[in-house]
Amino acid sequence: MNIGINTDFLSDSHEPEYYLKLIAESGFTHLHWCHQWNSDFIYSKSETAYYKNVIKKYGLTLQDIHASVGQEKCYFSLEEYRRKAGMELILNRIEMFAELEGTGALALHVPTYRHVYGVTEEYFKKIPAFVAQVRRTLDELMPYLEKYNCAIAIENMPNEAFEVIEELMNNYPAERLGITYDSGHGNYGFCRGTEYLDQWKHRLKVLHLNDNDGTLDRHQPPFYGTVNWEKLAKILAESALTGLPLSFELSMKHTPFYNPAHGIHQPETDIRNFLADAFERCSNVDKLYRESLASRAETANSVRNTR
């Protein structure tokens, strides 16, 4: 059974080898590289070479990388030097993805019309200009995506209706630009994430599968909250990801295994227990997915046999 998990389930900035070792020993086979997912950190060639060896050492496969929007280096900044720096930051992740032999794509956040994390009216007024900068950067990145045979997958955010995603999908080729679906974001607030995903499942490239109760973005393992996993599994079985390993983006923080007093220095026993429990829950989603794939194949065979 092949199942992926994010590297930063406990911390996104500390040395990842320890986490990779525990991930592999818990049964996960694929990685969603999420370290430094939203920083200005540039991976050096020596660091990338080291992580390539570590990934192979533990028998893991890199599936996706979370490309960084950055803090100072922001690829949709209205200040040109910052936009260019942000593009260089994404290019660093593209090169890293190629070096680590990634099998999926690069997840990337974009500005949205309904993202609610402290967004001001002034920010909303700038959305069209930000989206124009997104397109400008994507235009400039296309030759590099071609060169490295890589794709970017735009992530849905909380409380959004895929407006920006739809615009971008309509203006860029499917082999270079697709969608990252975060099931927790799609279950947040008013959002009807699976309905929007169903319309764009043919462009799905990356999964951030996680759960919540609809009020907070908790990135919990499956079956902690209210995500309809059976419905989502059926959509995934009909998507462009058909047959590929499911990938989960989880946090230990909002589970019974996490002790706030320890922060990121949780006892290894608790980390292992979290990963074991998460793997079982993820396996149950994978089972629903495989059942949906089998049902779909059976229906297709039945249709062919009646012709």
Coordinates of C-alpha atoms in Angstrom, one line a residue:
M1 CA 0.0 0.0 0.0
N2 CA 1.5 3.4 -1.1
I3 CA 0.5 6.4 1.0
G4 CA 2.1 9.8 1.2
I5 CA 2.4 12.2 4.1
N6 CA 3.9 15.7 4.6
T7 CA 7.3 16.1 6.1
D8 CA 6.3 18.9 8.5
F9 CA 3.6 17.1 10.6
L10 CA 5.4 18.5 13.7
S11 CA 7.8 21.2 12.5
D12 CA 8.5 22.8 9.1
S13 CA 12.0 24.2 9.9
H14 CA 14.0 21.6 11.8
E15 CA 16.2 18.9 10.4
P16 CA 13.8 16.6 8.6
E17 CA 15.8 13.3 8.6
Y18 CA 14.5 12.3 12.0
Y19 CA 10.9 12.8 10.8
L20 CA 11.6 10.9 7.6
K21 CA 12.9 8.0 9.5
L22 CA 9.8 7.8 11.7
I23 CA 7.5 8.3 8.6
A24 CA 9.1 5.4 6.8
E25 CA 9.0 3.1 9.9
S26 CA 5.3 3.9 10.3
G27 CA 4.5 2.5 6.8
F28 CA 4.2 5.7 4.7
T29 CA 6.0 5.3 1.3
H30 CA 5.7 8.8 -0.3
L31 CA 6.5 12.3 0.8
H32 CA 5.0 15.7 0.4
W33 CA 8.0 17.9 1.1
C34 CA 6.6 20.7 3.2
H35 CA 9.6 22.0 5.1
Q36 CA 10.1 25.7 4.6
W37 CA 6.7 25.8 2.8
N38 CA 6.1 29.5 3.4
S39 CA 9.5 31.0 4.1
D40 CA 12.2 32.7 2.0
F41 CA 14.5 29.7 2.5
I42 CA 16.6 28.8 -0.6
Y43 CA 17.8 25.2 -0.7
S44 CA 21.5 24.9 -1.7
K45 CA 22.8 22.1 -4.0
S46 CA 24.5 20.5 -1.1
E47 CA 21.3 20.4 1.0
T48 CA 19.3 19.0 -1.9
A49 CA 21.9 16.3 -2.5
Y50 CA 21.9 15.4 1.2
Y51 CA 18.1 15.1 1.3
K52 CA 18.1 13.0 -1.9
N53 CA 20.4 10.5 -0.1
V54 CA 18.2 10.6 3.0
I55 CA 15.0 9.9 1.1
K56 CA 16.6 6.9 -0.6
K57 CA 18.1 5.7 2.7
Y58 CA 14.7 5.2 4.1
G59 CA 13.1 3.8 1.0
L60 CA 10.8 6.8 0.4
T61 CA 9.7 8.5 -2.8
L62 CA 9.3 12.2 -3.2
Q63 CA 5.8 12.8 -4.6
D64 CA 5.3 16.6 -4.3
I65 CA 6.9 19.8 -3.0
H66 CA 5.1 22.7 -1.4
A67 CA 6.5 25.7 -3.3
S68 CA 6.8 28.8 -1.2
V69 CA 5.0 32.1 -1.7
G70 CA 7.7 33.5 0.7
Q71 CA 7.6 36.5 3.0
E72 CA 9.9 39.1 1.4
K73 CA 10.3 37.0 -1.8
C74 CA 6.7 37.0 -3.1
Y75 CA 6.0 35.9 -6.6
F76 CA 2.9 38.1 -6.9
S77 CA 4.2 41.2 -5.2
L78 CA 3.4 44.5 -6.9
E79 CA 7.1 45.5 -6.3
E80 CA 9.1 44.1 -9.2
Y81 CA 12.2 43.2 -7.3
R82 CA 10.2 41.2 -4.8
R83 CA 8.2 39.5 -7.6
K84 CA 11.4 38.4 -9.3
A85 CA 12.8 37.2 -6.0
G86 CA 9.6 35.2 -5.5
M87 CA 9.9 33.7 -8.9
E88 CA 13.5 32.7 -8.1
L89 CA 12.2 31.1 -4.9
I90 CA 9.8 28.9 -6.9
L91 CA 12.5 28.1 -9.4
N92 CA 14.6 26.8 -6.5
R93 CA 11.8 24.4 -5.7
I94 CA 11.4 23.4 -9.3
E95 CA 15.1 22.5 -9.5
M96 CA 14.9 20.7 -6.1
F97 CA 11.9 18.7 -7.4
A98 CA 13.8 17.6 -10.4
E99 CA 16.9 16.7 -8.4
L100 CA 14.9 14.7 -5.8
E101 CA 13.1 12.9 -8.7
G102 CA 9.6 14.0 -7.7
T103 CA 6.7 12.1 -9.2
G104 CA 3.9 14.6 -8.7
A105 CA 4.0 18.4 -8.9
L106 CA 4.7 21.6 -6.9
A107 CA 1.8 22.9 -4.8
L108 CA 1.5 26.7 -4.7
H109 CA -0.8 29.2 -3.0
V110 CA -2.3 32.1 -4.9
P111 CA -4.2 35.2 -3.7
T112 CA -7.9 34.5 -3.5
Y113 CA -11.1 36.6 -3.2
R114 CA -12.4 35.0 -0.1
H115 CA -9.3 33.9 2.0
V116 CA -10.1 35.1 5.5
Y117 CA -6.9 34.9 7.5
G118 CA -6.6 38.5 8.6
V119 CA -7.3 39.8 5.1
T120 CA -8.2 43.5 5.0
E121 CA -10.4 45.5 2.6
E122 CA -7.2 47.1 1.2
Y123 CA -5.9 43.6 0.3
F124 CA -9.1 42.7 -1.5
K125 CA -8.9 45.8 -3.6
K126 CA -5.5 44.6 -4.8
I127 CA -6.6 41.1 -5.8
P128 CA -6.9 41.7 -9.6
A129 CA -3.4 43.3 -9.6
F130 CA -2.0 40.4 -7.6
V131 CA -3.6 37.9 -10.0
A132 CA -2.1 39.8 -12.9
Q133 CA 1.3 39.3 -11.2
V134 CA 0.6 35.6 -10.7
R135 CA 0.1 35.3 -14.5
R136 CA 3.2 37.3 -15.3
T137 CA 5.3 35.0 -13.1
L138 CA 3.7 31.9 -14.5
D139 CA 4.4 33.1 -18.0
E140 CA 8.1 33.5 -17.1
L141 CA 8.2 30.1 -15.3
M142 CA 6.7 28.1 -18.2
P143 CA 10.1 27.5 -20.0
Y144 CA 11.6 26.2 -16.8
L145 CA 8.6 23.9 -16.2
E146 CA 9.1 22.6 -19.8
K147 CA 12.9 22.2 -19.2
Y148 CA 12.4 20.1 -16.0
N149 CA 9.2 18.4 -17.2
C150 CA 7.4 19.7 -14.1
A151 CA 4.0 21.2 -13.2
I152 CA 2.6 23.6 -10.7
A153 CA -0.6 22.8 -8.9
I154 CA -2.6 25.8 -7.5
E155 CA -4.1 25.1 -4.1
N156 CA -7.6 25.9 -3.1
M157 CA -7.8 28.0 0.1
P158 CA -10.4 28.3 2.8
N159 CA -13.7 30.0 2.0
E160 CA -13.1 30.3 -1.7
A161 CA -15.1 29.3 -4.8
F162 CA -12.2 28.6 -7.2
E163 CA -12.5 31.9 -9.0
V164 CA -8.8 32.5 -9.4
I165 CA -8.2 28.8 -10.0
E166 CA -10.7 28.8 -12.8
E167 CA -9.1 31.8 -14.4
L168 CA -5.7 30.2 -14.3
M169 CA -6.9 26.8 -15.5
N170 CA -8.5 28.4 -18.5
N171 CA -5.3 30.2 -19.5
Y172 CA -2.5 27.6 -19.0
P173 CA -1.9 24.1 -20.4
A174 CA -3.0 21.1 -18.2
E175 CA 0.4 19.5 -18.4
R176 CA 2.0 22.5 -16.7
L177 CA -0.7 23.9 -14.5
G178 CA -3.2 21.9 -12.4
I179 CA -4.9 21.9 -9.0
T180 CA -3.8 21.0 -5.5
Y181 CA -6.9 20.0 -3.5
D182 CA -6.8 20.6 0.2
S183 CA -9.8 18.8 1.7
G184 CA -9.5 20.7 5.0
H185 CA -9.7 24.0 3.1
G186 CA -12.6 22.7 1.1
N187 CA -14.4 21.8 4.3
Y188 CA -13.9 25.2 5.9
G189 CA -16.6 27.8 6.5
F190 CA -19.2 28.1 3.8
C191 CA -17.0 26.4 1.2
R192 CA -18.4 23.6 -0.9
G193 CA -15.0 22.3 -1.9
T194 CA -15.9 18.9 -3.3
E195 CA -18.5 20.5 -5.6
Y196 CA -15.8 22.8 -7.1
L197 CA -13.3 20.0 -7.2
D198 CA -15.8 17.8 -9.1
Q199 CA -15.9 20.4 -11.9
W200 CA -12.1 20.5 -12.1
K201 CA -11.1 16.9 -11.2
H202 CA -9.5 16.5 -14.7
R203 CA -6.9 19.1 -13.6
L204 CA -6.1 17.6 -10.2
K205 CA -2.4 17.0 -9.7
V206 CA -1.6 17.2 -5.9
L207 CA -3.6 16.2 -2.8
H208 CA -3.4 17.7 0.7
L209 CA -5.9 15.4 2.4
N210 CA -6.8 16.3 6.0
D211 CA -9.8 16.8 8.2
N212 CA -11.5 19.4 10.4
D213 CA -14.9 20.2 11.9
G214 CA -15.6 23.0 9.4
T215 CA -14.7 25.8 11.8
L216 CA -10.9 25.7 11.9
D217 CA -8.1 24.6 9.5
R218 CA -6.7 21.9 11.8
H219 CA -5.0 19.5 9.3
Q220 CA -6.2 16.5 11.4
P221 CA -5.9 12.9 10.2
P222 CA -9.1 11.5 8.5
F223 CA -12.2 10.8 10.5
Y224 CA -11.5 13.4 13.2
G225 CA -13.9 15.9 11.6
T226 CA -16.6 16.3 9.1
V227 CA -15.0 15.8 5.7
N228 CA -17.1 13.4 3.6
W229 CA -14.4 10.9 2.8
E230 CA -16.7 8.5 0.8
K231 CA -17.9 11.3 -1.5
L232 CA -14.3 12.6 -1.9
A233 CA -13.0 9.1 -2.6
K234 CA -15.4 8.8 -5.5
I235 CA -14.4 12.1 -7.0
L236 CA -10.7 11.2 -6.7
A237 CA -11.4 7.9 -8.4
E238 CA -12.7 9.8 -11.4
S239 CA -9.9 12.4 -11.4
A240 CA -6.6 12.9 -13.2
L241 CA -4.9 11.3 -10.2
T242 CA -6.5 7.9 -10.9
G243 CA -4.3 5.1 -9.5
L244 CA -1.6 7.4 -7.9
P245 CA -0.8 7.3 -4.2
L246 CA -3.0 9.4 -2.0
S247 CA -1.1 12.1 -0.2
F248 CA -2.0 13.5 3.2
E249 CA -1.1 16.9 4.8
L250 CA -1.4 16.3 8.5
S251 CA -0.6 18.0 11.8
M252 CA 0.1 16.3 15.1
K253 CA -0.9 19.4 17.0
H254 CA -4.7 18.9 17.0
T255 CA -4.7 15.3 18.1
P256 CA -4.7 13.6 21.5
F257 CA -1.0 12.6 20.9
Y258 CA 0.2 16.2 21.2
N259 CA 1.3 17.7 24.5
P260 CA 1.5 21.5 24.2
A261 CA 4.0 21.6 27.0
H262 CA 6.6 19.9 24.7
G263 CA 6.0 22.0 21.6
I264 CA 7.9 20.6 18.7
H265 CA 10.0 18.4 21.1
Q266 CA 7.3 15.7 21.5
P267 CA 8.5 12.4 23.0
E268 CA 9.3 9.9 20.3
T269 CA 6.8 7.4 21.6
D270 CA 4.0 9.9 21.1
I271 CA 5.2 10.8 17.6
R272 CA 5.3 7.1 16.7
N273 CA 1.8 6.6 18.2
F274 CA 0.5 9.6 16.2
L275 CA 2.0 8.3 12.9
A276 CA 0.7 4.8 13.5
D277 CA -2.8 6.1 14.2
A278 CA -2.6 8.5 11.2
F279 CA -1.4 5.6 8.9
E280 CA -4.4 3.5 9.9
R281 CA -6.8 6.4 9.3
C282 CA -5.2 7.2 5.9
S283 CA -5.3 3.5 5.0
N284 CA -9.1 3.5 5.5
V285 CA -9.4 6.5 3.1
D286 CA -7.2 4.6 0.7
K287 CA -9.5 1.6 1.0
L288 CA -12.5 3.8 0.1
Y289 CA -10.5 5.2 -2.9
R290 CA -9.6 1.7 -4.1
E291 CA -13.2 0.5 -3.8
S292 CA -14.3 3.5 -5.8
L293 CA -11.7 2.7 -8.5
A294 CA -12.9 -0.9 -8.6
S295 CA -16.5 0.1 -8.8
R296 CA -15.8 2.5 -11.6
A297 CA -13.8 -0.2 -13.5
E298 CA -16.6 -2.7 -13.0
T299 CA -19.2 -0.2 -14.4
A300 CA -17.0 0.5 -17.4
N301 CA -16.6 -3.2 -18.2
S302 CA -20.3 -3.7 -17.8
V303 CA -21.0 -1.0 -20.3
R304 CA -18.5 -2.4 -22.8
N305 CA -20.0 -5.9 -22.5
T306 CA -23.5 -4.7 -23.3
R307 CA -22.5 -3.1 -26.6

